[in-house]
Coordinates of C-alpha atoms and ligand atoms in Angstrom, one line a residue:
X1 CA -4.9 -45.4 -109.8
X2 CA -5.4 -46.6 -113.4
X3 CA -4.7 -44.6 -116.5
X4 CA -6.5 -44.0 -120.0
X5 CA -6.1 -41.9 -122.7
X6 CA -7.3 -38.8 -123.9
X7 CA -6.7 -38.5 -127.6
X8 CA -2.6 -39.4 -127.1
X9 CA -2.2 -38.1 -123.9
X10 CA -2.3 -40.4 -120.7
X11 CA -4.5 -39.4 -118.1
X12 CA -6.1 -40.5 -114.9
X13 CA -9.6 -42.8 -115.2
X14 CA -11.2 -40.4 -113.2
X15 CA -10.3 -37.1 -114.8
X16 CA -11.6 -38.7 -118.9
X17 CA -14.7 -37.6 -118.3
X18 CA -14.4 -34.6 -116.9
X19 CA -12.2 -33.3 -119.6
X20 CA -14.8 -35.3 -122.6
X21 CA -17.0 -33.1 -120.8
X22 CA -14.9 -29.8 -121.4
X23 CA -15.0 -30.8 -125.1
X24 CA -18.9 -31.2 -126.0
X25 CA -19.7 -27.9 -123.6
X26 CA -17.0 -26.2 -125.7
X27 CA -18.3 -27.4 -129.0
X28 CA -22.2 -27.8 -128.7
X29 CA -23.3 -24.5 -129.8
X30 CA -21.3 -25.0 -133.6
X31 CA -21.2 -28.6 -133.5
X32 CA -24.0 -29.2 -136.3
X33 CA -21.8 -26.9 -138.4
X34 CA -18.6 -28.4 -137.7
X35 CA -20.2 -31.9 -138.2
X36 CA -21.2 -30.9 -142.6
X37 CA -18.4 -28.4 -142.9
X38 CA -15.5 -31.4 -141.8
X39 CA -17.2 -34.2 -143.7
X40 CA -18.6 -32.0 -146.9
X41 CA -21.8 -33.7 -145.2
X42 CA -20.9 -36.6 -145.7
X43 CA -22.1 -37.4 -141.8
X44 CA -25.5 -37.4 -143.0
X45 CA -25.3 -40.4 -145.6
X46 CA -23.2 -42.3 -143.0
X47 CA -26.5 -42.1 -140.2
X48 CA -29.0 -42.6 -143.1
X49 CA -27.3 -45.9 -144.4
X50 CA -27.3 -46.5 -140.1
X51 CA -31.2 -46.1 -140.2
X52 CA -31.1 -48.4 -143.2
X53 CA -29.4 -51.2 -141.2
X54 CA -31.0 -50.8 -138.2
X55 CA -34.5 -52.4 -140.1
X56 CA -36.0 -49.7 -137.6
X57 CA -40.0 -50.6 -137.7
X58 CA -43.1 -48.9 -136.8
X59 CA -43.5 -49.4 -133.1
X60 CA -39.8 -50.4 -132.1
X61 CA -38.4 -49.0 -128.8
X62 CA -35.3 -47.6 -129.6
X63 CA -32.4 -46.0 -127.5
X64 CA -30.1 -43.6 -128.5
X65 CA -27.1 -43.1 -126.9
X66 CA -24.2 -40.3 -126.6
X67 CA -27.4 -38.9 -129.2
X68 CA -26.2 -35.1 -129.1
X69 CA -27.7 -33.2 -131.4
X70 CA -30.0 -35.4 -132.3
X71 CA -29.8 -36.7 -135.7
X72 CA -30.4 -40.6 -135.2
X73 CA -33.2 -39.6 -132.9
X74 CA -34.9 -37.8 -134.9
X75 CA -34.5 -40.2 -137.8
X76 CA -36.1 -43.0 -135.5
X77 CA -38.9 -41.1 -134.5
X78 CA -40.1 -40.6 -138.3
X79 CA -39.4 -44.6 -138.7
X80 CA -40.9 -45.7 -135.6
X81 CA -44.3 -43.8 -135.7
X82 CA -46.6 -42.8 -132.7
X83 CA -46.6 -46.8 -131.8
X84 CA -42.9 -47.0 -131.3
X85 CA -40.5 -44.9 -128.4
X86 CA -37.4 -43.5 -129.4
X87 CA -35.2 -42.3 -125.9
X88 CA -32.9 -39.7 -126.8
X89 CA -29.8 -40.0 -123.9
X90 CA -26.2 -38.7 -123.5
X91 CA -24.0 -37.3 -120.6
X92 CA -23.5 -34.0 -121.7
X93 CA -26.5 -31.7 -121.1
X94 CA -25.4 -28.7 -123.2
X95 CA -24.8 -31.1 -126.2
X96 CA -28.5 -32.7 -125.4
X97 CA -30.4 -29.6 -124.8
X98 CA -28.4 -28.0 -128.1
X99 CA -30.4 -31.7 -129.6
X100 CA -33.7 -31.3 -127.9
X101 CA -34.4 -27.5 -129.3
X102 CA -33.5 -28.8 -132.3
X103 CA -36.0 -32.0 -132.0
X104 CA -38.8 -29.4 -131.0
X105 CA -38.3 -27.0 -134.1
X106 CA -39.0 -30.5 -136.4
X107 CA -42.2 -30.7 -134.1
X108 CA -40.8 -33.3 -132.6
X109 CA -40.9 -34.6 -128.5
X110 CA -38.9 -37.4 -127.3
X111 CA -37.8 -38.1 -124.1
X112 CA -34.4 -36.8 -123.4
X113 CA -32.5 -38.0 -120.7
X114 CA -29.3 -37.0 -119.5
X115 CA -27.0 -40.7 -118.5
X116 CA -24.0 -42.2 -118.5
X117 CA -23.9 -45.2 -121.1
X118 CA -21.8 -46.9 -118.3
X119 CA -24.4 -46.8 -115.8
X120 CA -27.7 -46.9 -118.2
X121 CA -31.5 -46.4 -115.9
X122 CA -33.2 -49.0 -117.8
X123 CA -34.3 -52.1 -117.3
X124 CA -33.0 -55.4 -118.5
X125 CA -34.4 -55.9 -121.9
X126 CA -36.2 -52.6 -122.6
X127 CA -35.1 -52.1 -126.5
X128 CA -35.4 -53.6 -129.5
X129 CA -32.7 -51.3 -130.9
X130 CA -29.6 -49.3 -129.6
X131 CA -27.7 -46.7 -131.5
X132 CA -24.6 -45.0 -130.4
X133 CA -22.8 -42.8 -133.0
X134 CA -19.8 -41.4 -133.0
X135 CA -19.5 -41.9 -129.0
X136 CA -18.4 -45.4 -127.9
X137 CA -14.6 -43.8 -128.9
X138 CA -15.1 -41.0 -125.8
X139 CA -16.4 -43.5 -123.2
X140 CA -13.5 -44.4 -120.7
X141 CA -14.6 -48.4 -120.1
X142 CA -15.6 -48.9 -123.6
X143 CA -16.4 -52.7 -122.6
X144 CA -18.7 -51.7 -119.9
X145 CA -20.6 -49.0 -121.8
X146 CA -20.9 -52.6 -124.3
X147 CA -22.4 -54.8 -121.6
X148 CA -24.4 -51.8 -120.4
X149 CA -25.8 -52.0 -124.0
X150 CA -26.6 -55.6 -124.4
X151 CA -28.2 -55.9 -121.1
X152 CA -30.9 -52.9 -121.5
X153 CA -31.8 -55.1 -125.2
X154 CA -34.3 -57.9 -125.6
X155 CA -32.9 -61.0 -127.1
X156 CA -31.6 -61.0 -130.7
X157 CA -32.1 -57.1 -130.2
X158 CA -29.5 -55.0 -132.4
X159 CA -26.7 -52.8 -131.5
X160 CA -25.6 -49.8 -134.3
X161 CA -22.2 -48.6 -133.1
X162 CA -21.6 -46.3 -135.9
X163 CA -17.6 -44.8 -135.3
X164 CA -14.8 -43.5 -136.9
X165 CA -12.4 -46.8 -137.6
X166 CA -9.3 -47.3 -139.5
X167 CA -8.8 -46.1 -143.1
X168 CA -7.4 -48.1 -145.9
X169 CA -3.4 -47.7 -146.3
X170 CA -3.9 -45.6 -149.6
X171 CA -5.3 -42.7 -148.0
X172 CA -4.4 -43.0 -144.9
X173 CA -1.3 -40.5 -145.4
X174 CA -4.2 -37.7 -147.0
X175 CA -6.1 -38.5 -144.0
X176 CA -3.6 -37.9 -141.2
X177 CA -3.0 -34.5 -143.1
X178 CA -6.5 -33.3 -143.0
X179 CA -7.4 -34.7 -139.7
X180 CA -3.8 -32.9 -138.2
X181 CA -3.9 -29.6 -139.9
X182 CA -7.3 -28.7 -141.5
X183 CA -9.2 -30.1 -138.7
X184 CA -7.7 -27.8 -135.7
X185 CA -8.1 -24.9 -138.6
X186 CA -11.6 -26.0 -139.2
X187 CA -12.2 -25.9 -135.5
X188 CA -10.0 -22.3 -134.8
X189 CA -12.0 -20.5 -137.2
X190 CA -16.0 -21.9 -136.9
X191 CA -15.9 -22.9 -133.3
X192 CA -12.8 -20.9 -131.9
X193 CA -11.4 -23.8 -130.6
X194 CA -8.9 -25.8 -132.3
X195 CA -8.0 -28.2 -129.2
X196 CA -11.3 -29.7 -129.4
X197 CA -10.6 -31.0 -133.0
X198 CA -7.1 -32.2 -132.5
X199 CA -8.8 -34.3 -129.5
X200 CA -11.2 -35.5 -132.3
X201 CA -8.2 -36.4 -134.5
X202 CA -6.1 -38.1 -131.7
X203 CA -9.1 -40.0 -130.4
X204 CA -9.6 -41.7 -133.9
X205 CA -6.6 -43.0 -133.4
X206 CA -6.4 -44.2 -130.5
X207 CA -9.9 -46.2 -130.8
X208 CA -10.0 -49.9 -131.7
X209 CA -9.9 -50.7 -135.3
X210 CA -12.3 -52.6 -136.9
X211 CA -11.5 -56.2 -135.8
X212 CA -10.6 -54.7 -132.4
X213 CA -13.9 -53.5 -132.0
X214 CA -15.8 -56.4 -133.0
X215 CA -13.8 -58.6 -130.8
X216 CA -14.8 -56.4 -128.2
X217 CA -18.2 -56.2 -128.7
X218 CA -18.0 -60.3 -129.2
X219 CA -16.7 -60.7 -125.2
X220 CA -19.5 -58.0 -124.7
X221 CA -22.9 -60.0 -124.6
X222 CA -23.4 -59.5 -128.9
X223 CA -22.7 -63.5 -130.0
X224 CA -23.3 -62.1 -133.7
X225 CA -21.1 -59.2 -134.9
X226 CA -20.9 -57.8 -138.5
X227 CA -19.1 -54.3 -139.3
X228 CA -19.4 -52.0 -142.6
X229 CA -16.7 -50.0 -144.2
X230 CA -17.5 -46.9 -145.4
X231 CA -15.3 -44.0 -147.2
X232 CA -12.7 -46.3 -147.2
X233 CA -12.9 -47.5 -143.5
X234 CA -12.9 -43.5 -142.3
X235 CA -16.1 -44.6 -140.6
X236 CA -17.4 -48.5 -139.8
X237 CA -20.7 -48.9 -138.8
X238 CA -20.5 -52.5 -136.2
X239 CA -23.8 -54.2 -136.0
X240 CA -24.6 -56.4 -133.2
X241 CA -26.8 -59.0 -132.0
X242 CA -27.5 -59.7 -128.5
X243 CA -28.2 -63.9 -128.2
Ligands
SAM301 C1 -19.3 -36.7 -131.3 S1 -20.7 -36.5 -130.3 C2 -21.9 -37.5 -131.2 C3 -23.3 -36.9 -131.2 C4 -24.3 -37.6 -132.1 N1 -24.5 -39.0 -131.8 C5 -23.9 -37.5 -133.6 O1 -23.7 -38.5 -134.2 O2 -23.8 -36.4 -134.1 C6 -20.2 -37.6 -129.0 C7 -21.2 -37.6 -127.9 O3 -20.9 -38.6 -126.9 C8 -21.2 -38.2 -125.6 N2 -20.6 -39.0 -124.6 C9 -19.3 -39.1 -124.3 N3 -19.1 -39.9 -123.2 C10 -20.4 -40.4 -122.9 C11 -20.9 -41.4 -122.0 N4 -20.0 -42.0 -121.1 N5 -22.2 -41.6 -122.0 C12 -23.0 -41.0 -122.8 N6 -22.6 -40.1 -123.7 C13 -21.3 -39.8 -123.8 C14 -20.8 -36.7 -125.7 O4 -21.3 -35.9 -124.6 C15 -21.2 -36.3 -127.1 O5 -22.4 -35.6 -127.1

């Protein structure tokens, strides 16, 4: 029986999920509100400078995984036209149906698919682009749900694994202070849950760092990896290319 981690606490492989999944049903119903209120909205430059990267073209297929509520898919769609595909995926149906009502008020249908980014239904070779924000640090086998990613890409297709990473050592003491007190606060009074957001806290730190991550995504089927700081290394946005 191996063991993983949930936020600091062990726990068995097989039970990560499970309780992931006790976090996103808990949380989906506030979790757009949670999202501006704990980063003064600041979550909203972060995906726009992911579109940015991503060179996202008129007629692209793109996949969108652990995509939630729907932000990057949405953003996509608008770059990617009527000639393109955007496939909006993640294992947690209340966060994706929370995502899809939201898609349909902006007018807009995609095809939303509940999956595992472990065990993706695609074909080899299916995407020009893959997105997957602020997910990768839930995923138990974070090196398969890697592979899983590179093998559903064409070659020199690109990866946007946009995640919380490690901030820089001047405000790193601020940051444990906000993420350990306000944070559970924040999550107590808008979402009545404050366990939720002291899993989000603990799970930041327990994800590879920066370097970690691009190593991993190296020994992961990406042969070119390049990350960007942003707010001081509170979130790195890793882009990779599958050759
Ligand atoms: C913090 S939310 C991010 C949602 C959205 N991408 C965003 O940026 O707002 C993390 C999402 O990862 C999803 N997730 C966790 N493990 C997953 C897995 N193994 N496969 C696919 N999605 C997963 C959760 O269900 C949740 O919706």
């Amino acid at each position: 029986m191996s063991s993983t981690h949930f936020g600091f606490e062990s726990v068995d492989e097989r039970d990560k999920a499970r309780r992931v999944r006790g976090v996103f049903d808990s949380v989906a119903p506030r979790y757009d509100l949670m999202n501006d209120l704990m980063s003064l909205g600041l979550h909203r430059a972060w995906k726009a400078y992911t579109l940015l990267v991503s060179g996202a073209r008129a007629g692209d297929r793109v996949l969108d995984i652990a995509g939630g509520t729907g932000d990057l898919a949405l953003a996509f769609a608008k770059k990617v036209g009527s000639t393109g595909t955007v496939v909006h995926t993640d294992i947690n149906e209340a966060m994706l149906r929370t995502g899809r009502d939201r898609l349909l008020d902006a007018g807009v249908v995609l095809p939303t698919l509940v999956c595992d980014a472990e065990k993706l239904p695609f074909e080899s070779g299916s995407f020009d682009l893959v997105s997957v924000a602020f997910g990768l640090r839930n995923m138990t086998h974070k090196d398969l749900a890697l592979a899983e990613m590179a093998r559903v890409l064409k070659p020199r297709g690109k990866l946007l694994v946009l995640e919380f990473s490690k901030v820089a050592q001047p405000l790193r003491k601020a940051y444990d202070w906000y993420s350990f007190n306000v944070l559970p606060q924040l999550g107590r009074l808008v979402a009545g849950d404050s366990a939720s957001y002291r899993y989000l806290a603990e799970s930041i730190r327990m994800h590879p760092d920066q370097q970690e991550l691009k190593a991993l995504m190296g020994r992961s089927g990406f042969g070119h990896v390049d990350y960007h700081n942003m707010t001081g290394g509170v979130v790195a946005l890793h882009v990779g290319i599958k050759c």
